[in-house]
PDB file of C-alpha atoms in Angstrom:
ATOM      1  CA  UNK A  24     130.461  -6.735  -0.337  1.00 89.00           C
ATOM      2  CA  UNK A  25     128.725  -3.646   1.251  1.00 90.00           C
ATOM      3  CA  UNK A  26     126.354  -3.433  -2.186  1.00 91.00           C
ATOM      4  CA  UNK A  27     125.476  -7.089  -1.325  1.00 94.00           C
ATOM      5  CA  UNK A  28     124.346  -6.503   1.939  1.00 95.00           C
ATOM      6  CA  UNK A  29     122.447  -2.860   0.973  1.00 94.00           C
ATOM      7  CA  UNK A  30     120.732  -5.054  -1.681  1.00 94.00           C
ATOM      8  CA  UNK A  31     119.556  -7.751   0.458  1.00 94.00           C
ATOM      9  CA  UNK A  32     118.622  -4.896   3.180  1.00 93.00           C
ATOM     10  CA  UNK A  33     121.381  -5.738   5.566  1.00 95.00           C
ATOM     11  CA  UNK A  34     122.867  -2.820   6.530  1.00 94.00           C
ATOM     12  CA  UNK A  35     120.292  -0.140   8.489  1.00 96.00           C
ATOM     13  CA  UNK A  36     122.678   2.852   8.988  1.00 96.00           C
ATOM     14  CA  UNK A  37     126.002   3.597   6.648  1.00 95.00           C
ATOM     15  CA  UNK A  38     127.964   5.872   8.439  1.00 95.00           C
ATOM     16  CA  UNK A  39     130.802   8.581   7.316  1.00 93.00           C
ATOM     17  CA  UNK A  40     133.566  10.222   8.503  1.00 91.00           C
ATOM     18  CA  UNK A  41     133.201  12.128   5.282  1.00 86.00           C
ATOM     19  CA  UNK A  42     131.314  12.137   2.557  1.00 83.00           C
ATOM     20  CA  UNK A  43     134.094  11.262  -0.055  1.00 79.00           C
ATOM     21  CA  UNK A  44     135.525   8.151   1.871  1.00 81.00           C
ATOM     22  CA  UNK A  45     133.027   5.691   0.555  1.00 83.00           C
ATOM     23  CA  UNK A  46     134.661   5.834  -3.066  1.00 82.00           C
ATOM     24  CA  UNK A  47     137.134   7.318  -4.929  1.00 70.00           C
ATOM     25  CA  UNK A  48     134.144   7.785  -7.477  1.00 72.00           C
ATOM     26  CA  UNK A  49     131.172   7.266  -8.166  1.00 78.00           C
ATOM     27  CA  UNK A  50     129.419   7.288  -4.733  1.00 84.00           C
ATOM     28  CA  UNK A  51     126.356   8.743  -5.303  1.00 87.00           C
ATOM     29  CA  UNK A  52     125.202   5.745  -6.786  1.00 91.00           C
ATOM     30  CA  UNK A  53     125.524   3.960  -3.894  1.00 92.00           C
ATOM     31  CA  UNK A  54     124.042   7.093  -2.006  1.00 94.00           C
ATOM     32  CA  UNK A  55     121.365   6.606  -4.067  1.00 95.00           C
ATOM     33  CA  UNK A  56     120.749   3.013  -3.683  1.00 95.00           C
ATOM     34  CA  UNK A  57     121.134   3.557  -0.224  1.00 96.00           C
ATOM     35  CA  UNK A  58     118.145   5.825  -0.453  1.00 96.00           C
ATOM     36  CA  UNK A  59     115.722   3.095  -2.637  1.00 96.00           C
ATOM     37  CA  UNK A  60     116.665   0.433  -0.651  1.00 96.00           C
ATOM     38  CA  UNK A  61     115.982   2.422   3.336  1.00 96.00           C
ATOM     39  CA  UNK A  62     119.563   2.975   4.271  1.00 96.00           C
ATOM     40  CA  UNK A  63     120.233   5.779   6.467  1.00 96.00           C
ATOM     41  CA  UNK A  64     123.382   7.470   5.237  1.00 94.00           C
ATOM     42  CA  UNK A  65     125.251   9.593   8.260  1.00 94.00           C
ATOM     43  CA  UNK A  66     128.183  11.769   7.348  1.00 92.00           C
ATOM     44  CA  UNK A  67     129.763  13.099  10.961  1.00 92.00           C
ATOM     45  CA  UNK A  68     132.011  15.782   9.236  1.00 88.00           C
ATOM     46  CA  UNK A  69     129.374  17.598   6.974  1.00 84.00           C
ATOM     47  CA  UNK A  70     131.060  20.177   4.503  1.00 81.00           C
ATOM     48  CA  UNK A  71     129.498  22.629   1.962  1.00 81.00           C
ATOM     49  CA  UNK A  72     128.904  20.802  -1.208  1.00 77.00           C
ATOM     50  CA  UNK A  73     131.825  21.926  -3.839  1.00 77.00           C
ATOM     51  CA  UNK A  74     131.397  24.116  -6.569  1.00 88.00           C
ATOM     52  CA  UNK A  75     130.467  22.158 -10.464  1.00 87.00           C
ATOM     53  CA  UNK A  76     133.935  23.003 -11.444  1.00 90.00           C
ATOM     54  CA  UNK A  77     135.564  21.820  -8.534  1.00 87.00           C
ATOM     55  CA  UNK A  78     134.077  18.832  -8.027  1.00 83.00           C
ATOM     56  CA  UNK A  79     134.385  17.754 -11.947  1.00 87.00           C
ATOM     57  CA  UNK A  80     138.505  18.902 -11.574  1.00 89.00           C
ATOM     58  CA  UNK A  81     138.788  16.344  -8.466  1.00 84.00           C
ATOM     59  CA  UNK A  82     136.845  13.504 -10.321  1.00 84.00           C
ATOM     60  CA  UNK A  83     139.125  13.842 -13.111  1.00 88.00           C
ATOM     61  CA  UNK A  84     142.387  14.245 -11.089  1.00 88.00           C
ATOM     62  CA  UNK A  85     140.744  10.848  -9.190  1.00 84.00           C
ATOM     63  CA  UNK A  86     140.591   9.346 -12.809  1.00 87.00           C
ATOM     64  CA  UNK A  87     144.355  10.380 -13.580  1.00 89.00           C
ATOM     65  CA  UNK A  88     145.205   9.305 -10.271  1.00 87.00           C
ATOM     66  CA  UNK A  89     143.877   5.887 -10.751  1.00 86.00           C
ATOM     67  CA  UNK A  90     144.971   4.716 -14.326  1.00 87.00           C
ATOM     68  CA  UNK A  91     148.650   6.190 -13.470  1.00 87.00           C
ATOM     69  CA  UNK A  92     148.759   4.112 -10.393  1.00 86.00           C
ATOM     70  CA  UNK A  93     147.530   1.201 -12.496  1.00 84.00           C
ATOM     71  CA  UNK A  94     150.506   1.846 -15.157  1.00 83.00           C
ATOM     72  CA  UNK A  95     153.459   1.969 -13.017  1.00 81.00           C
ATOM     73  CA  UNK A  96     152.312  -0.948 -11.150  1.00 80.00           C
ATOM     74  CA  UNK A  97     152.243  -3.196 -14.154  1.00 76.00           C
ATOM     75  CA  UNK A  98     155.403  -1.583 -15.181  1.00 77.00           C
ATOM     76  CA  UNK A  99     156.546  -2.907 -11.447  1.00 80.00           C
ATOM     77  CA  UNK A 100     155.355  -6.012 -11.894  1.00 78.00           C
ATOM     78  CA  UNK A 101     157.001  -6.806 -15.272  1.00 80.00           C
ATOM     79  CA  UNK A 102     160.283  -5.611 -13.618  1.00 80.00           C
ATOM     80  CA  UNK A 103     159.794  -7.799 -10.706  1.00 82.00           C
ATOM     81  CA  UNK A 104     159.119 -10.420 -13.229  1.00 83.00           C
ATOM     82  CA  UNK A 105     161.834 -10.010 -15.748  1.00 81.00           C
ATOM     83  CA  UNK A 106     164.383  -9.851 -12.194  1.00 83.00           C
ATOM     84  CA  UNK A 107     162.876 -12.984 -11.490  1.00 83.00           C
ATOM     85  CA  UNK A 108     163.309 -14.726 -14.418  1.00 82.00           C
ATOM     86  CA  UNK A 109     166.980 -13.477 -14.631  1.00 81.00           C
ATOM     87  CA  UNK A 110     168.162 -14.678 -11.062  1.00 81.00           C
ATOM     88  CA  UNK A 111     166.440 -18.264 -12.036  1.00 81.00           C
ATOM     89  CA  UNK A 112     168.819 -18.462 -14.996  1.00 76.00           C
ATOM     90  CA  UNK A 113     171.512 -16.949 -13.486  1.00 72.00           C
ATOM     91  CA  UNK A 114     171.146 -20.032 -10.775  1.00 75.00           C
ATOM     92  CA  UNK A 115     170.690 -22.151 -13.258  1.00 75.00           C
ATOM     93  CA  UNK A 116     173.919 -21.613 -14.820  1.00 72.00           C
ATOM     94  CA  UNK A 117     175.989 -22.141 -11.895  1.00 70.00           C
ATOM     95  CA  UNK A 118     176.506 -18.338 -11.542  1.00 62.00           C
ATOM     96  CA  UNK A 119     178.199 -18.026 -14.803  1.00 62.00           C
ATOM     97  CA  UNK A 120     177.803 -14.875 -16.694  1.00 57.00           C
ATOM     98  CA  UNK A 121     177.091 -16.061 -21.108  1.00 58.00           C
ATOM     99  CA  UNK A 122     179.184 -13.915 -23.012  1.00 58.00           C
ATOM    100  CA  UNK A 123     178.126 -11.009 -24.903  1.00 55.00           C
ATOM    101  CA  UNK A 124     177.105 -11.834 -28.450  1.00 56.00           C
TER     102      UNK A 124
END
């Protein structure tokens, strides 16, 4: 939504509280577009740009971050799922419990 209205020139001013609360990553592309397209970006709490080395080691812990939250919410979901599908049965049958094979 906020690249939409950037594109179609929008948005005049993008303010910040920080710098890094736009994205997770990937922000100076929009930083960037903002630039092409006339947006004034204003960050209130400036800091000193990180180090090369620090900022690639947060971008990757970002990445890690991300992709493990990803897995162990499909993991939750198929849980929540599989509990479903076992309490609709379990209705089904008149609260019986099948015997084990």
């Amino acid at each position: 939504r906020l690249l939409d209205l950037i594109l179609h020139r929008q948005v005049k001013r993008l303010v910040l509280t920080h710098r890094d609360r736009l994205l997770r990553f990937g922000a100076e592309l929009v930083f960037a577009l903002c630039e092409k397209q006339g947006v004034e970006v204003v960050v209130i709490h400036q800091t000193d740009p990180p180090a090369f080395e620090e900022e690639l080691a947060q971008d990757v812990l970002e990445i890690i971050t991300e992709f493990s939250a990803r897995l162990y919410g499909r993991r939750s979901h198929k849980a929540r799922k599989l509990i479903e599908v076992l309490k609709s049965d379990h209705a089904e049958s008149g609260g019986e419990v099948a015997p084990a094979p």
